[in-house]
Amino acid sequence: MSELHSVNPWLDPSQKPYIQIENVTKKFGDFTAIDNLNLDIYKNEFFSLLGPSGCGKTTLLRMLAGFEKVTNGRILLDGEDISEIPPHLRPINMMFQSYALFPHMTVEKNIAFGLKQDNLPPNEINQRVEEMLQLVELTDFAKRKPNQLSGGQSQRVALARSLAKRPKLLLLDEPLGALDKRLREQTQFELMDIQEKLEVTFVIVTHDQEEAMTVSSRIGVMDSGNLIQVATPTEIYEAPVNKDVADFIGDVNILRGIYKGQNDVGTQLHSDDSDSIVFATQEVGASTGDEMWFAIRPEKLEISKKKPTDQYNILNGRIEDIAYGGSFSTYHVRLDNGRILKAIRANRVRTEEHHLTWEDEVYLHWAPHSAVVLLS
Amino acid sequence: MKKFGNFNIAALVIGFSFLYIPIILLILFSFNESRLVTVWGGFSTKWYSELMQNQGIKDAAWVTIKVAFVSSTMATILGTIAGLVMTRFGSFKGRTLFSGMIYAPMVMPEVIIGLSTLLMFVALAVDRGVFTVTLAHITFSMCYVAVVIQSRMSSYDDSITEAALDLGCTPFRTFILITLPIILPAVISGWLLSFTLSLDDLVIASFTSGPGSTTLPMKIYSMVRLGVTPEINAVSTILVGLVTLGVVTASIIGRRQKQQTI
């Protein structure tokens, strides 16, 4: 158990949070960007703030950096209230979305800039710059100016510059947003390696849910200035707290229905989408007649032409569209009532014996433990 | 590339002739041997050497350069601050009014600016001289600098400033080490622009000057009233050369800065 706790400090009540955001509110005029938000982040976490644009995630990050003042509440770093400390005195560094490299300085000078502000001796500055250049594999580019670098190189210079001062906390604002897909995936792993090697706490802002899932220890899903759910990527994906989170993270099929009660299988729902009764093993506190939803991920829906032997969790429809993705195919199935559900099937066999094609009559089936019951 | 039509060539020739023939004539006749301005008597640079003997013109030139140097430097400092402030503060109530007020001197008739500054100096009982001309020049050239700086700042990424603060640099040092070097080309072209504006101003200088502060354009103007001499052509040619140099340098710096940001 103790090992689990060191990996997941948020489960261990004896662990002290490294960053404490307490009842923080931020208003711009009449507009409330952050609404009474509370969040604890622990040492060495790779924490992602995820949400649609305008949800307040960047504002929250800028408050941690000190570029925005909190309207109400306070922010503690390692137990010390930093709410009133100006940005240049905070032991926090940030990597900007635009990279914000100084265009009139070489790569070397960009990285050394923060160290010079601390009046370190020149040989130590040189040594650290050298270290950073090696870390991001840009030693050969030390004398170049920012306008002579590619997007990926600029991104690494920005990272090196923000890490040079060995901050305890590094803030990253959409750090990979400007890179193409392949480079982005590669850089995600590099970021994770660097974070582990240097033992820095990372707080990253992103609107890319895949990126957040890949890199994070925990994700905070934000909407309209508040946190909706804070959990590990697996929990967010497999046990979202409501329809919005389920819908925002990954693809999902949502069945609406009326609560019928519990039985030995689990929660029982009467849905307009299915003739059979639908079950989920998850138990919820609800009373008969309540409206609720079942969320089922497309890869958890089994699709077949043969009617399943089970008597429950069956939907039938017709294949309307197939998106062939190489390793897997996504089927859009139109139910009799007109709704379209998505099912994903891995293409395990090269020549499909039970080949599915357009207009096929199919059955969708799922195990009772595959669906999540949502009350809102 | 599309070939120029005859009409286009004609329009071009007429247009440019209209603009430049007077100036070309002036430059040509400054190298005229003859004392008669409109009669060509062979090539000579004697009017330039004669110019060097003319104490009145030399005094006026010295006054002009002093005024231009001090006023453009002051206008650059004030105009840069104005341009930075206008971009830094984003939108606030009355912003349009403020920015409009900065640009107003650009479209205000020079006579009005001259007259109003004169009235102010009289009301404050300030003795008119080099000092008052300089002040008046700062007033009207400042807005040009502000415009140049503001247009530079519109493509300036604010997160560069924030990055410097974030790395532990104080706001003042950030301005000196980061913002100023980046916008320096714009500052220099603003300076050159106000320098040339001050150099060839006649109207405002006439209103605000006093004894001992005759500027070169004023001197030329008063000499012309007694008849145009080749000497005037010579001094005007020098002035044209200076202004051209300033404007060309400013535009080259501006272009290089544009390349750097892209």
PDB file of C-alpha atoms in Angstrom, chain A residues 62 65 67 87-88 90 92-94 96 98 100-105 110 113-114 117 147 161-162 165, chain B residues 157 159-171 173-174 177-179 181-182 259-262:
ATOM      1  CA  ARG A  62      -1.331  32.671 -15.484  1.00  0.00           C
ATOM      2  CA  ALA A  65       2.811  32.368 -12.803  1.00  0.00           C
ATOM      3  CA  PHE A  67       0.646  37.439 -14.536  1.00  0.00           C
ATOM      4  CA  PRO A  87       6.050  37.108 -11.341  1.00  0.00           C
ATOM      5  CA  HIS A  88       9.779  37.945 -11.364  1.00  0.00           C
ATOM      6  CA  ARG A  90       8.261  33.630  -7.917  1.00  0.00           C
ATOM      7  CA  ILE A  92       8.110  29.244 -10.843  1.00  0.00           C
ATOM      8  CA  ASN A  93       8.908  29.196 -14.540  1.00  0.00           C
ATOM      9  CA  MET A  94       6.625  29.021 -17.497  1.00  0.00           C
ATOM     10  CA  PHE A  96       4.716  29.948 -23.312  1.00  0.00           C
ATOM     11  CA  SER A  98       4.166  31.110 -28.556  1.00  0.00           C
ATOM     12  CA  ALA A 100       8.301  33.759 -26.569  1.00  0.00           C
ATOM     13  CA  LEU A 101      11.980  33.358 -27.407  1.00  0.00           C
ATOM     14  CA  PHE A 102      13.958  36.600 -27.349  1.00  0.00           C
ATOM     15  CA  PRO A 103      14.464  37.238 -31.077  1.00  0.00           C
ATOM     16  CA  HIS A 104      17.623  39.343 -30.656  1.00  0.00           C
ATOM     17  CA  MET A 105      19.495  36.715 -28.638  1.00  0.00           C
ATOM     18  CA  ASN A 110      18.103  32.804 -24.386  1.00  0.00           C
ATOM     19  CA  PHE A 113      18.959  34.811 -19.557  1.00  0.00           C
ATOM     20  CA  GLY A 114      17.236  33.558 -16.405  1.00  0.00           C
ATOM     21  CA  GLN A 117      19.205  37.512 -13.577  1.00  0.00           C
ATOM     22  CA  ASN A 147      14.409  32.909 -36.534  1.00  0.00           C
ATOM     23  CA  ARG A 161      15.099  28.149 -21.085  1.00  0.00           C
ATOM     24  CA  SER A 162      12.257  27.535 -18.660  1.00  0.00           C
ATOM     25  CA  LYS A 165      16.738  27.916 -13.430  1.00  0.00           C
TER      26      LYS A 165
ATOM     27  CA  ASP B 157       4.301  39.358 -28.704  1.00  0.00           C
ATOM     28  CA  SER B 159       4.534  36.974 -23.846  1.00  0.00           C
ATOM     29  CA  ILE B 160       8.160  37.899 -24.660  1.00  0.00           C
ATOM     30  CA  THR B 161       7.952  40.528 -21.933  1.00  0.00           C
ATOM     31  CA  GLU B 162       6.194  38.074 -19.657  1.00  0.00           C
ATOM     32  CA  ALA B 163       8.863  35.442 -20.341  1.00  0.00           C
ATOM     33  CA  ALA B 164      11.567  37.864 -19.185  1.00  0.00           C
ATOM     34  CA  LEU B 165       9.634  38.693 -16.004  1.00  0.00           C
ATOM     35  CA  ASP B 166       9.043  34.994 -15.458  1.00  0.00           C
ATOM     36  CA  LEU B 167      12.792  34.331 -15.649  1.00  0.00           C
ATOM     37  CA  GLY B 168      13.385  36.740 -12.777  1.00  0.00           C
ATOM     38  CA  CYS B 169      14.014  40.006 -14.603  1.00  0.00           C
ATOM     39  CA  THR B 170      12.584  43.151 -12.994  1.00  0.00           C
ATOM     40  CA  PRO B 171      10.086  45.149 -15.089  1.00  0.00           C
ATOM     41  CA  ARG B 173      15.422  45.675 -16.709  1.00  0.00           C
ATOM     42  CA  THR B 174      12.997  43.810 -18.951  1.00  0.00           C
ATOM     43  CA  LEU B 177      17.176  44.267 -22.033  1.00  0.00           C
ATOM     44  CA  ILE B 178      14.248  42.909 -24.024  1.00  0.00           C
ATOM     45  CA  THR B 179      11.575  45.349 -25.192  1.00  0.00           C
ATOM     46  CA  PRO B 181      16.329  46.169 -28.255  1.00  0.00           C
ATOM     47  CA  ILE B 182      13.446  44.503 -30.085  1.00  0.00           C
ATOM     48  CA  GLN B 259      12.172  40.747 -42.125  1.00  0.00           C
ATOM     49  CA  GLN B 260      13.467  39.962 -38.660  1.00  0.00           C
ATOM     50  CA  THR B 261      10.021  39.491 -37.177  1.00  0.00           C
ATOM     51  CA  ILE B 262       8.901  37.157 -39.955  1.00  0.00           C
TER      52      ILE B 262
END
